[in-house]
PDB file of C-alpha atoms and ligand atoms in Angstrom:
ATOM      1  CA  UNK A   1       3.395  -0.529  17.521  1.00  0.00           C
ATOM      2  CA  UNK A   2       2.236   1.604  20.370  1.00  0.00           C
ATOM      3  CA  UNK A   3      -1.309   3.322  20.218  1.00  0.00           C
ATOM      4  CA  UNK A   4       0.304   6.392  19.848  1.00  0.00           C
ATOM      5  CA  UNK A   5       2.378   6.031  16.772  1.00  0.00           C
ATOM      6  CA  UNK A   6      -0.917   4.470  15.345  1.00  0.00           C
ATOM      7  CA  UNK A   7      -2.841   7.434  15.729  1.00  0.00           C
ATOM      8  CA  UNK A   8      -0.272   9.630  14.270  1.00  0.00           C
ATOM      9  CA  UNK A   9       0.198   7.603  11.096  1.00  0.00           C
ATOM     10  CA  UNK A  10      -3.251   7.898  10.909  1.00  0.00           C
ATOM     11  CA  UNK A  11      -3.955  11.189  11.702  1.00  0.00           C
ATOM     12  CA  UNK A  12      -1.337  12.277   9.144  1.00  0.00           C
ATOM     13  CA  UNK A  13      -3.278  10.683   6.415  1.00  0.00           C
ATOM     14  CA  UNK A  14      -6.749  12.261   7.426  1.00  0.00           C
ATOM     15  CA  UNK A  15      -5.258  15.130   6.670  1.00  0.00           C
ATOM     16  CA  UNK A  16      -3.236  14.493   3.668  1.00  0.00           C
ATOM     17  CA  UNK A  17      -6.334  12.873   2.352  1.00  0.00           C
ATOM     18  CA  UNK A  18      -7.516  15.552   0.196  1.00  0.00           C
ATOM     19  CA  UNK A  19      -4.256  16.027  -1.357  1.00  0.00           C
ATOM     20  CA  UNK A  20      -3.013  12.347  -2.216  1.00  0.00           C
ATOM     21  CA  UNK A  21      -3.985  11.122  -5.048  1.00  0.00           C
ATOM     22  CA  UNK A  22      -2.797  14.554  -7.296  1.00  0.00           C
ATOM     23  CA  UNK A  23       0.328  14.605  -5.376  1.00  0.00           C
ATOM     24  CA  UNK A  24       0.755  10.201  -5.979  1.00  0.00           C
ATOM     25  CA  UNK A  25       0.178  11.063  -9.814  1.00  0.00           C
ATOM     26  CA  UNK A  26       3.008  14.447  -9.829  1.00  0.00           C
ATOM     27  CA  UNK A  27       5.481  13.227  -7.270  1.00  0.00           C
ATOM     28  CA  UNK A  28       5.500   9.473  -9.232  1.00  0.00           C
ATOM     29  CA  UNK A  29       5.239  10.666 -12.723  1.00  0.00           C
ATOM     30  CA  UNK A  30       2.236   8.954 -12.581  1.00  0.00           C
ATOM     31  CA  UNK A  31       4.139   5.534 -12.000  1.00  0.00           C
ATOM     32  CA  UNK A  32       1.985   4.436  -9.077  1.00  0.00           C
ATOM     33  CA  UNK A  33      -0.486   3.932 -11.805  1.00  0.00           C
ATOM     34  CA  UNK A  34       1.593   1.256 -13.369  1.00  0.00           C
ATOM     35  CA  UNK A  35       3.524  -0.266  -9.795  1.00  0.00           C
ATOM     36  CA  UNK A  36      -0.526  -1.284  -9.102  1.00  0.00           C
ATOM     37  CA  UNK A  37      -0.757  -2.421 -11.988  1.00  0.00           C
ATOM     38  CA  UNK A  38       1.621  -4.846 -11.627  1.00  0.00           C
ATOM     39  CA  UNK A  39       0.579  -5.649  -8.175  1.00  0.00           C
ATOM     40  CA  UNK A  40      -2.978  -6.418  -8.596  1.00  0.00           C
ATOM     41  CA  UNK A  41      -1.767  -8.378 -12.334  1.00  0.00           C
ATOM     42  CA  UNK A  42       0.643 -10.588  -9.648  1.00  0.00           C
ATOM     43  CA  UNK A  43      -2.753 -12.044  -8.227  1.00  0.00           C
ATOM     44  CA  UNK A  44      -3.776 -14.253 -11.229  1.00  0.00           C
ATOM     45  CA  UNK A  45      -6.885 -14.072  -9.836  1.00  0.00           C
ATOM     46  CA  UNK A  46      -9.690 -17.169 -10.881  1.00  0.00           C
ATOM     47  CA  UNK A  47     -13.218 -15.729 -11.927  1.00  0.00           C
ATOM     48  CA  UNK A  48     -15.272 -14.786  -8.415  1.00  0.00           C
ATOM     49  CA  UNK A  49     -12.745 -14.638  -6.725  1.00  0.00           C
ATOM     50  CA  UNK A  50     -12.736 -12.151  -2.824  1.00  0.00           C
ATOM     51  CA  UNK A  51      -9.759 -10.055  -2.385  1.00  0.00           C
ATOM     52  CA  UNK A  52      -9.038  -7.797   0.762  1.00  0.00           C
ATOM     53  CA  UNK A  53      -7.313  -4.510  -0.080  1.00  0.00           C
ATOM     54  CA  UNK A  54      -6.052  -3.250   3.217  1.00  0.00           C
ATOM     55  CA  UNK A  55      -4.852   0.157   3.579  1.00  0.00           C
ATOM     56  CA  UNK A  56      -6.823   0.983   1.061  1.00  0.00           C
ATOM     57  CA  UNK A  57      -6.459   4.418   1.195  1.00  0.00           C
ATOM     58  CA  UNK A  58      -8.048   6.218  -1.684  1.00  0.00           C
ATOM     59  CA  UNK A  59      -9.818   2.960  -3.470  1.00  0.00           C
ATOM     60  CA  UNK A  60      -6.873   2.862  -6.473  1.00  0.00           C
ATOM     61  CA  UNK A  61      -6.305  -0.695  -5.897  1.00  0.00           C
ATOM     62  CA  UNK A  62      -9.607  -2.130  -5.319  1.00  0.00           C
ATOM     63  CA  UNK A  63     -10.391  -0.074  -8.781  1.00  0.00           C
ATOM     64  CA  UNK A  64      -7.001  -1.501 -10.637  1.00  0.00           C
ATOM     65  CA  UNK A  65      -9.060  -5.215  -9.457  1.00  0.00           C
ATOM     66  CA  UNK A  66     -11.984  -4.125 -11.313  1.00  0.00           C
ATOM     67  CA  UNK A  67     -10.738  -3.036 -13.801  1.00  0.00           C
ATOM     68  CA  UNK A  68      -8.613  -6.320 -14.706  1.00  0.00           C
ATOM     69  CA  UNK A  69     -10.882  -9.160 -13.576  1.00  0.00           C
ATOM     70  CA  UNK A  70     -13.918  -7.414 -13.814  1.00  0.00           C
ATOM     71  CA  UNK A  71     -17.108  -6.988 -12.061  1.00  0.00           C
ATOM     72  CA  UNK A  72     -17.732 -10.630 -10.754  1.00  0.00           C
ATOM     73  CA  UNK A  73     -14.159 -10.143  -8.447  1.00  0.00           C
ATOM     74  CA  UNK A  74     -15.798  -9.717  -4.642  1.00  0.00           C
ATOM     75  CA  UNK A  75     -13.650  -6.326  -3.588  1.00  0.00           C
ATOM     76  CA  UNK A  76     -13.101  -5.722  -0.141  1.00  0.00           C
ATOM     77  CA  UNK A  77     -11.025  -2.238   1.609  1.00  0.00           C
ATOM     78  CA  UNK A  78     -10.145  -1.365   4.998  1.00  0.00           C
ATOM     79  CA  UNK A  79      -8.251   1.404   5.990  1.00  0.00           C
ATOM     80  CA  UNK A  80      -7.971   2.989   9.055  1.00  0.00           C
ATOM     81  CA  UNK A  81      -8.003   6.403   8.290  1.00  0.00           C
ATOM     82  CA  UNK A  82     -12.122   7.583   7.720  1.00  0.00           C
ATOM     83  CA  UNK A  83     -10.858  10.892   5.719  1.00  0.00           C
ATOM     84  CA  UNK A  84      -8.762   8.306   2.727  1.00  0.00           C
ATOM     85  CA  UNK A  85     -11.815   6.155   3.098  1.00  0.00           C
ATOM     86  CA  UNK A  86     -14.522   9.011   2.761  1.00  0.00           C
ATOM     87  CA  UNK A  87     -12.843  10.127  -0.624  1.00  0.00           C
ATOM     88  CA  UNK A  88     -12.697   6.813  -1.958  1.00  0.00           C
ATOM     89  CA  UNK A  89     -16.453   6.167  -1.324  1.00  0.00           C
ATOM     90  CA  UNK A  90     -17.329   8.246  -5.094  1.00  0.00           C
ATOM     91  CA  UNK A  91     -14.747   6.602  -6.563  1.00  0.00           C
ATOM     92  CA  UNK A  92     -15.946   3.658  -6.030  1.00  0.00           C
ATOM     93  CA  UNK A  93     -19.393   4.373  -6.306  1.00  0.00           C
ATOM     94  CA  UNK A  94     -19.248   5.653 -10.001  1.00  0.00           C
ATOM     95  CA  UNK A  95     -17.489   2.115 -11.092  1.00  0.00           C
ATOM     96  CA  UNK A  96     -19.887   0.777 -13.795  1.00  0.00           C
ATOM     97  CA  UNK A  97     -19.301  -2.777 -13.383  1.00  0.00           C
ATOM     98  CA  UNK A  98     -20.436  -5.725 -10.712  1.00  0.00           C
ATOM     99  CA  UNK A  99     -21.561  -5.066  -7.117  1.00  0.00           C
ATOM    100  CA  UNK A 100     -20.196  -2.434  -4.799  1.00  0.00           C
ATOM    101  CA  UNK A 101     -16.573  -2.620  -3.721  1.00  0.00           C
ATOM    102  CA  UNK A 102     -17.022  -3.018   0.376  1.00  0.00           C
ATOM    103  CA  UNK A 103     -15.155  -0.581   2.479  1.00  0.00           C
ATOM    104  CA  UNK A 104     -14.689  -0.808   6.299  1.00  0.00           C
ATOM    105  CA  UNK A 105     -12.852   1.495   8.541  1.00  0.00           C
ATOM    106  CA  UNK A 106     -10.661  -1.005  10.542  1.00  0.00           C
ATOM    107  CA  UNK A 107      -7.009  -1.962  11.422  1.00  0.00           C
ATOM    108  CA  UNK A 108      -4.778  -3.936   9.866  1.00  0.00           C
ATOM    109  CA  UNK A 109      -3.703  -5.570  13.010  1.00  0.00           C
ATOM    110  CA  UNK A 110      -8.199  -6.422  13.976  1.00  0.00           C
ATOM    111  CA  UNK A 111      -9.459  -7.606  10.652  1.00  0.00           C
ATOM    112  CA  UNK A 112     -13.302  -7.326  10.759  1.00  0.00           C
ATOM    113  CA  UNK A 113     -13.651 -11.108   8.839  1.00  0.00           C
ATOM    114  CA  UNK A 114     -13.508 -14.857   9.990  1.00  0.00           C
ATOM    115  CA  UNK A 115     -10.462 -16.700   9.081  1.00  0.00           C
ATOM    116  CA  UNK A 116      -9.794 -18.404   6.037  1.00  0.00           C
ATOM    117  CA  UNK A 117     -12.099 -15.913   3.827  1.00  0.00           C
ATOM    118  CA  UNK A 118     -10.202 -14.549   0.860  1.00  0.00           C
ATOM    119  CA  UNK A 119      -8.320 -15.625  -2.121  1.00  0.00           C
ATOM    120  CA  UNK A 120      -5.782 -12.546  -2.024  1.00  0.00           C
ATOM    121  CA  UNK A 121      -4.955  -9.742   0.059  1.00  0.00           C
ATOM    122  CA  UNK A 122      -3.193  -6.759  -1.234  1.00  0.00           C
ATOM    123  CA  UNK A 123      -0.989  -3.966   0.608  1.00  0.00           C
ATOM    124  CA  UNK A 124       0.309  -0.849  -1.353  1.00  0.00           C
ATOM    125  CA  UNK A 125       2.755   1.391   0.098  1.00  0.00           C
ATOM    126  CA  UNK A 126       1.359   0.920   3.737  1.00  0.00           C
ATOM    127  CA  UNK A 127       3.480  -1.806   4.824  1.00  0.00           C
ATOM    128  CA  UNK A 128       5.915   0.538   5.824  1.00  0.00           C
ATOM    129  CA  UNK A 129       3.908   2.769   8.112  1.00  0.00           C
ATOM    130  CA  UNK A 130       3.782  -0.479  10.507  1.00  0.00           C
ATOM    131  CA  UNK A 131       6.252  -1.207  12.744  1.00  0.00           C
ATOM    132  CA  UNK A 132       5.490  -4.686  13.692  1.00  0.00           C
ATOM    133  CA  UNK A 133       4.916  -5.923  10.602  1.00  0.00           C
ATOM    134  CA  UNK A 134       5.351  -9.749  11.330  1.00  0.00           C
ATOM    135  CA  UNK A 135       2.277  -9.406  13.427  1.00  0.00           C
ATOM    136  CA  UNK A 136       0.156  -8.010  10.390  1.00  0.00           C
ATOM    137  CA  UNK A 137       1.617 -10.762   7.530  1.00  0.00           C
ATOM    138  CA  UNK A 138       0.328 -13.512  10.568  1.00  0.00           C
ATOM    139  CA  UNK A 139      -3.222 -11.841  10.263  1.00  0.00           C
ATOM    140  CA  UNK A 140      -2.951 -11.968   6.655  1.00  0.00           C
ATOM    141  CA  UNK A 141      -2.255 -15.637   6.703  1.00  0.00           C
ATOM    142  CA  UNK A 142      -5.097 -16.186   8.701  1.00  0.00           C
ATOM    143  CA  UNK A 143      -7.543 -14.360   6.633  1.00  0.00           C
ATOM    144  CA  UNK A 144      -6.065 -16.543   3.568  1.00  0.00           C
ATOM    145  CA  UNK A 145      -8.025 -19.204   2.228  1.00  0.00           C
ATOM    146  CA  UNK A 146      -5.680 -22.482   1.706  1.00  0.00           C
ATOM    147  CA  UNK A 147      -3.987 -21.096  -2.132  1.00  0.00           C
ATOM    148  CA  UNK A 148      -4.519 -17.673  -1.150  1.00  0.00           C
ATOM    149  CA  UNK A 149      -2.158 -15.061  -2.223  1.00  0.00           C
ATOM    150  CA  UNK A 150      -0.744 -12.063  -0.764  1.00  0.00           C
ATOM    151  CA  UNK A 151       0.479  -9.172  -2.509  1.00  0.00           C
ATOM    152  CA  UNK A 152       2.537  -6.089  -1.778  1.00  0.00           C
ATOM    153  CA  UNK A 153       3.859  -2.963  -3.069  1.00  0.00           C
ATOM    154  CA  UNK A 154       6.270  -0.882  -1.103  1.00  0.00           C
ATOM    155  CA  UNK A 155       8.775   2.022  -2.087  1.00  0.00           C
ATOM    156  CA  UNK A 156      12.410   1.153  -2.462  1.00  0.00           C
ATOM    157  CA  UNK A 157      15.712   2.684  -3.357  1.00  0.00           C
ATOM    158  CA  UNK A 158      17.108   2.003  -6.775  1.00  0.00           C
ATOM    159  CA  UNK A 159      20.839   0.134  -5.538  1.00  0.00           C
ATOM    160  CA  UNK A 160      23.117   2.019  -7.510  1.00  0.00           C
ATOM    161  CA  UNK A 161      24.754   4.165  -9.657  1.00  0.00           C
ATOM    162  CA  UNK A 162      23.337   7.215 -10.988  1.00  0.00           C
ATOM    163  CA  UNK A 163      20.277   6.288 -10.711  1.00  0.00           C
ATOM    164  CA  UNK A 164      20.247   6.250  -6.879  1.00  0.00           C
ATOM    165  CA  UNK A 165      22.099   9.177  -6.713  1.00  0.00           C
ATOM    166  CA  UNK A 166      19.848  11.302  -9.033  1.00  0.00           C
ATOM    167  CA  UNK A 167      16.908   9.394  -6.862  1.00  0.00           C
ATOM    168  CA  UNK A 168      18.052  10.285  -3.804  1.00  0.00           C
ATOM    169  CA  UNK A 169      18.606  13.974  -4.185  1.00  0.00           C
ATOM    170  CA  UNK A 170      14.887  14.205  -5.636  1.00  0.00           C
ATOM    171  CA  UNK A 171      13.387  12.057  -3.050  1.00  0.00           C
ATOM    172  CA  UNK A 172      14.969  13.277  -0.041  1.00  0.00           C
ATOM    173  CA  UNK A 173      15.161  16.886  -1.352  1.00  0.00           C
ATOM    174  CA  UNK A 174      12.416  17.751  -3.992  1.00  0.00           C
ATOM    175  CA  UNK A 175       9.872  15.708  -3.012  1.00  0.00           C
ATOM    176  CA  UNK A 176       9.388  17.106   0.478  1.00  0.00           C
ATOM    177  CA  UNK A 177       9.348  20.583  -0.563  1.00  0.00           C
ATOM    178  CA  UNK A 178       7.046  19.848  -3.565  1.00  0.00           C
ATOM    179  CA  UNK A 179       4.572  17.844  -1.080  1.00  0.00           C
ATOM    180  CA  UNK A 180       4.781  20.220   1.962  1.00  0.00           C
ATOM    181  CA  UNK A 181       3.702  23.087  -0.763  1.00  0.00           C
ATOM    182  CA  UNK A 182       0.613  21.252  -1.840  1.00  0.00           C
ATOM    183  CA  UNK A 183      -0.561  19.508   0.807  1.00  0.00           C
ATOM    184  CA  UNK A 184       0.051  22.295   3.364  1.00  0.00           C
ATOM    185  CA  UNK A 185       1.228  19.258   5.615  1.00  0.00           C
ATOM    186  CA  UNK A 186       4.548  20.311   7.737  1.00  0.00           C
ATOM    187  CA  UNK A 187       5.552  17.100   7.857  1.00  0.00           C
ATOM    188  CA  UNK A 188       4.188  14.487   5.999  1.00  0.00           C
ATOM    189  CA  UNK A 189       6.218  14.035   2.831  1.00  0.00           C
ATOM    190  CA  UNK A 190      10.016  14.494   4.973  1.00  0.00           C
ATOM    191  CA  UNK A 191       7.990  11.493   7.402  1.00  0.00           C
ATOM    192  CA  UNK A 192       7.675   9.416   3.295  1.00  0.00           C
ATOM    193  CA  UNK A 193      11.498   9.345   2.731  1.00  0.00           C
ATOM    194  CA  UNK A 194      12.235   8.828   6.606  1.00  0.00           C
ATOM    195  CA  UNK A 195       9.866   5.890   6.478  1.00  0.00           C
ATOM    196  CA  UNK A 196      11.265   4.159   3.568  1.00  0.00           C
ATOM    197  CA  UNK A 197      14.721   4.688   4.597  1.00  0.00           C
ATOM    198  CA  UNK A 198      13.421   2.507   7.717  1.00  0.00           C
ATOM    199  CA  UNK A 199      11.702  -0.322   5.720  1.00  0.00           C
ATOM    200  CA  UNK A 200      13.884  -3.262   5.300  1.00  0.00           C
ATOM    201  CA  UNK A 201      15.969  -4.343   2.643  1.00  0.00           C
ATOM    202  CA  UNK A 202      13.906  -6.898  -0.044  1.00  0.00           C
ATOM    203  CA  UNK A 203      15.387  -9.765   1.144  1.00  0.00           C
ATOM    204  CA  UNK A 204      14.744  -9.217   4.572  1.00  0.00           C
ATOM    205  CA  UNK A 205      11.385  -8.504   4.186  1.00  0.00           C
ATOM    206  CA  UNK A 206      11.255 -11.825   1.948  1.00  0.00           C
ATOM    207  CA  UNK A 207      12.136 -13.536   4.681  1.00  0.00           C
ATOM    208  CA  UNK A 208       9.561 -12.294   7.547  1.00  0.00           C
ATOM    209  CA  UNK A 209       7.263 -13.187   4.665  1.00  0.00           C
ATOM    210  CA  UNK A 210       8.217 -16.744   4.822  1.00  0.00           C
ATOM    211  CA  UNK A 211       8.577 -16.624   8.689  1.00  0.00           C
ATOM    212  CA  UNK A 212       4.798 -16.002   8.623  1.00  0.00           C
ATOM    213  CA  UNK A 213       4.228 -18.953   6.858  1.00  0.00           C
ATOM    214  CA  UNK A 214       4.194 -17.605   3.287  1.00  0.00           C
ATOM    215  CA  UNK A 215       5.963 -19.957   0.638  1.00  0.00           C
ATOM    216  CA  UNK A 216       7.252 -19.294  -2.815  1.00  0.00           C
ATOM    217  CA  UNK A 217       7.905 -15.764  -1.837  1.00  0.00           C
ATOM    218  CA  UNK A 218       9.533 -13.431  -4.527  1.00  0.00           C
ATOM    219  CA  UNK A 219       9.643  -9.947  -4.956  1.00  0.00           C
ATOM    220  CA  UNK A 220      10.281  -8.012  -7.967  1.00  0.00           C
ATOM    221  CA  UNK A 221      12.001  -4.394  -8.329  1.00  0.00           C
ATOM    222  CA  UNK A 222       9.817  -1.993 -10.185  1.00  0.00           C
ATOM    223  CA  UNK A 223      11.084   1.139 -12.061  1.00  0.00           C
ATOM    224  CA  UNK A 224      14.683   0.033 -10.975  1.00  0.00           C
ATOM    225  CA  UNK A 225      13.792  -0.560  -7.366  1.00  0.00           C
ATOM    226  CA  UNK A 226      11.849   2.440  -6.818  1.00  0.00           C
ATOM    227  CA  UNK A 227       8.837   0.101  -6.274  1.00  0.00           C
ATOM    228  CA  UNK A 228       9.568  -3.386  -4.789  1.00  0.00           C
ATOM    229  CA  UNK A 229       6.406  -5.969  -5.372  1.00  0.00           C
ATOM    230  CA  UNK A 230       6.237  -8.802  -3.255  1.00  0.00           C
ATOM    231  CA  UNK A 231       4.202 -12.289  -3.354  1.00  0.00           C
ATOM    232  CA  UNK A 232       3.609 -14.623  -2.000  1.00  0.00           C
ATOM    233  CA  UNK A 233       1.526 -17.828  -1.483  1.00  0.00           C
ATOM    234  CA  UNK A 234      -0.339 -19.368   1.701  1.00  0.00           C
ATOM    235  CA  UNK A 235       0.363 -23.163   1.059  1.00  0.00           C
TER     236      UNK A 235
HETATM  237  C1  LIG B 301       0.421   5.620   1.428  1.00  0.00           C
HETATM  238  S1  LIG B 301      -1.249   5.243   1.755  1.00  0.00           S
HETATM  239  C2  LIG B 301      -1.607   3.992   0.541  1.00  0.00           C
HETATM  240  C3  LIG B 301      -3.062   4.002   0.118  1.00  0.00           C
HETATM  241  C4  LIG B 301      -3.396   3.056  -1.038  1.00  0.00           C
HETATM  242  N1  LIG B 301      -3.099   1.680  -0.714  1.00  0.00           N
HETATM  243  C5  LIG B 301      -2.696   3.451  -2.315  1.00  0.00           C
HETATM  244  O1  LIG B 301      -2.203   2.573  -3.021  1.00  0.00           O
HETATM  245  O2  LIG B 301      -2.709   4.645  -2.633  1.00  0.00           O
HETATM  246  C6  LIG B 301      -1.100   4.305   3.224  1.00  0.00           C
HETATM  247  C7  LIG B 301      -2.447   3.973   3.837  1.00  0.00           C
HETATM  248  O3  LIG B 301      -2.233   3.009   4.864  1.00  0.00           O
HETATM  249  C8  LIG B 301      -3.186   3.253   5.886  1.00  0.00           C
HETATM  250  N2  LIG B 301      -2.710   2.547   7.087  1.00  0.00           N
HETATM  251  C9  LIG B 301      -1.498   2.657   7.683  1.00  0.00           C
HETATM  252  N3  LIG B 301      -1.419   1.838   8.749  1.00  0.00           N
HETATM  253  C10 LIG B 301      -2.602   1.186   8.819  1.00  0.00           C
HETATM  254  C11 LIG B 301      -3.137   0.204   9.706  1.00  0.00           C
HETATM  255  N4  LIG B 301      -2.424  -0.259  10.756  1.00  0.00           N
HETATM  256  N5  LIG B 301      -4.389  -0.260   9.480  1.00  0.00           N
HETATM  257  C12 LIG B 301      -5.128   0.211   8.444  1.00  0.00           C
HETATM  258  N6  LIG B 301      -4.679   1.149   7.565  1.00  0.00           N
HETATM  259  C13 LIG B 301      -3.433   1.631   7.768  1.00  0.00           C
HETATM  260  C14 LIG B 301      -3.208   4.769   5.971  1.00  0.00           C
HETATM  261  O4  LIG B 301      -4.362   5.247   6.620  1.00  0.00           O
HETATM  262  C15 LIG B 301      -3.153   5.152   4.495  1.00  0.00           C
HETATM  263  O5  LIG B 301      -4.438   5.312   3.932  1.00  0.00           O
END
């Protein structure tokens, strides 16, 4: 991915920042609650265990870790946008329990940490903002200790029937017009659909998980496909 389309991903997120998580809660039905709570319960994480959440955005994962394995889990975030990262920061502060979750401002692609570190790494919903996304799962492997885990959530398309046609109309229709009126972003939430029309099909993306060296791979459709969660295991 060129430097350029880097710096507008980000860019659009600094300044959907203030915005995101009331218009995640509306625009999901609050579902994005439970798709990361499925995603960080897909870890089966052992007591002191280190997870990276990258992309963090807004903290929600690194919080949904917390708040299932408790305070003796070694939370780590990187995102790359400061304005997602700066609203996380009293989030995360005001958490109760264990040591401070760690935030870094940093790129998926230049991981601030020696190999081999963690015992999962988590994505939600930012897998499909990168185009060369083979590249990232390799850096991913390599920050994987031996039995590590990797974890994502990305948006989907339920397959068929009314469903996908009732779906589609909101997605593609509603939801821009409901986001572009909230966030006073012109084109943020017409780039969401446009993005996830672009993101491959589960299979697929199953299989540039196991090209990166990832092994019992599996994804699971959430909300009838709306949210896809994929694992998968460094051997
Ligand atoms: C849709 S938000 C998801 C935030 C959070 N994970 C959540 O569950 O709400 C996508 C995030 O990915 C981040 N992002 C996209 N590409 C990135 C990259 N190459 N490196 C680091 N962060 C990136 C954006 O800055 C943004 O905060």
């Amino acid at each position: 991915m060129s430097r350029q389309e880097l710096d507008f991903v980000r860019d659009m997120f600094d300044r959907i920042a203030p915005h995101y998580d009331f218009l995640n809660r509306l625009l999901s039905l609050r579902q994005d609650v439970y798709w990361r709570a499925k995603l960080v319960s897909s870890l089966e994480l052992a007591s002191g265990a280190r997870v990276l959440d990258t992309a963090c955005g807004t903290g929600d994962v690194g919080i949904e870790i917390r708040r299932q394995f408790g305070g003796q889990t070694g939370v780590f975030g990187i995102d790359f946008a400061p304005e997602m990262l700066r609203l996380a920061q009293p989030k995360l502060k005001n958490m109760a329990d264990g040591p401070p979750i760690c935030l870094a401002a940093a790129d998926a692609f230049d991981l601030p940490f020696k190999s081999g570190q963690f015992d999962a790494i988590t994505m939600a919903f930012g897998i499909r903002n990168i185009q060369d996304k083979e590249t990232v799962l390799k850096c991913f492997w390599d920050q994987l200790k031996p039995g590590g885990r990797l974890a994502i959530l990305e948006l989907g398309t339920p397959a068929k029937g009314l469903a996908r046609q009732v779906y589609l109309f909101y997605f593609n229709k509603l939801l821009p017009f409901v986001g572009r009126f909230f966030s006073r972003h012109s084109f943020a939430y017409s780039y969401l659909p446009n993005s996830v029309a672009r993101f491959p099909a589960a299979p697929e993306f199953a299989a540039m998980m196991r090209r990166a060296g990832f092994t019992r791979v599996r994804y699971l459709p959430l909300t009838k496909g709306i949210t896809v969660l994929f694992v998968g295991d460094k051997p």
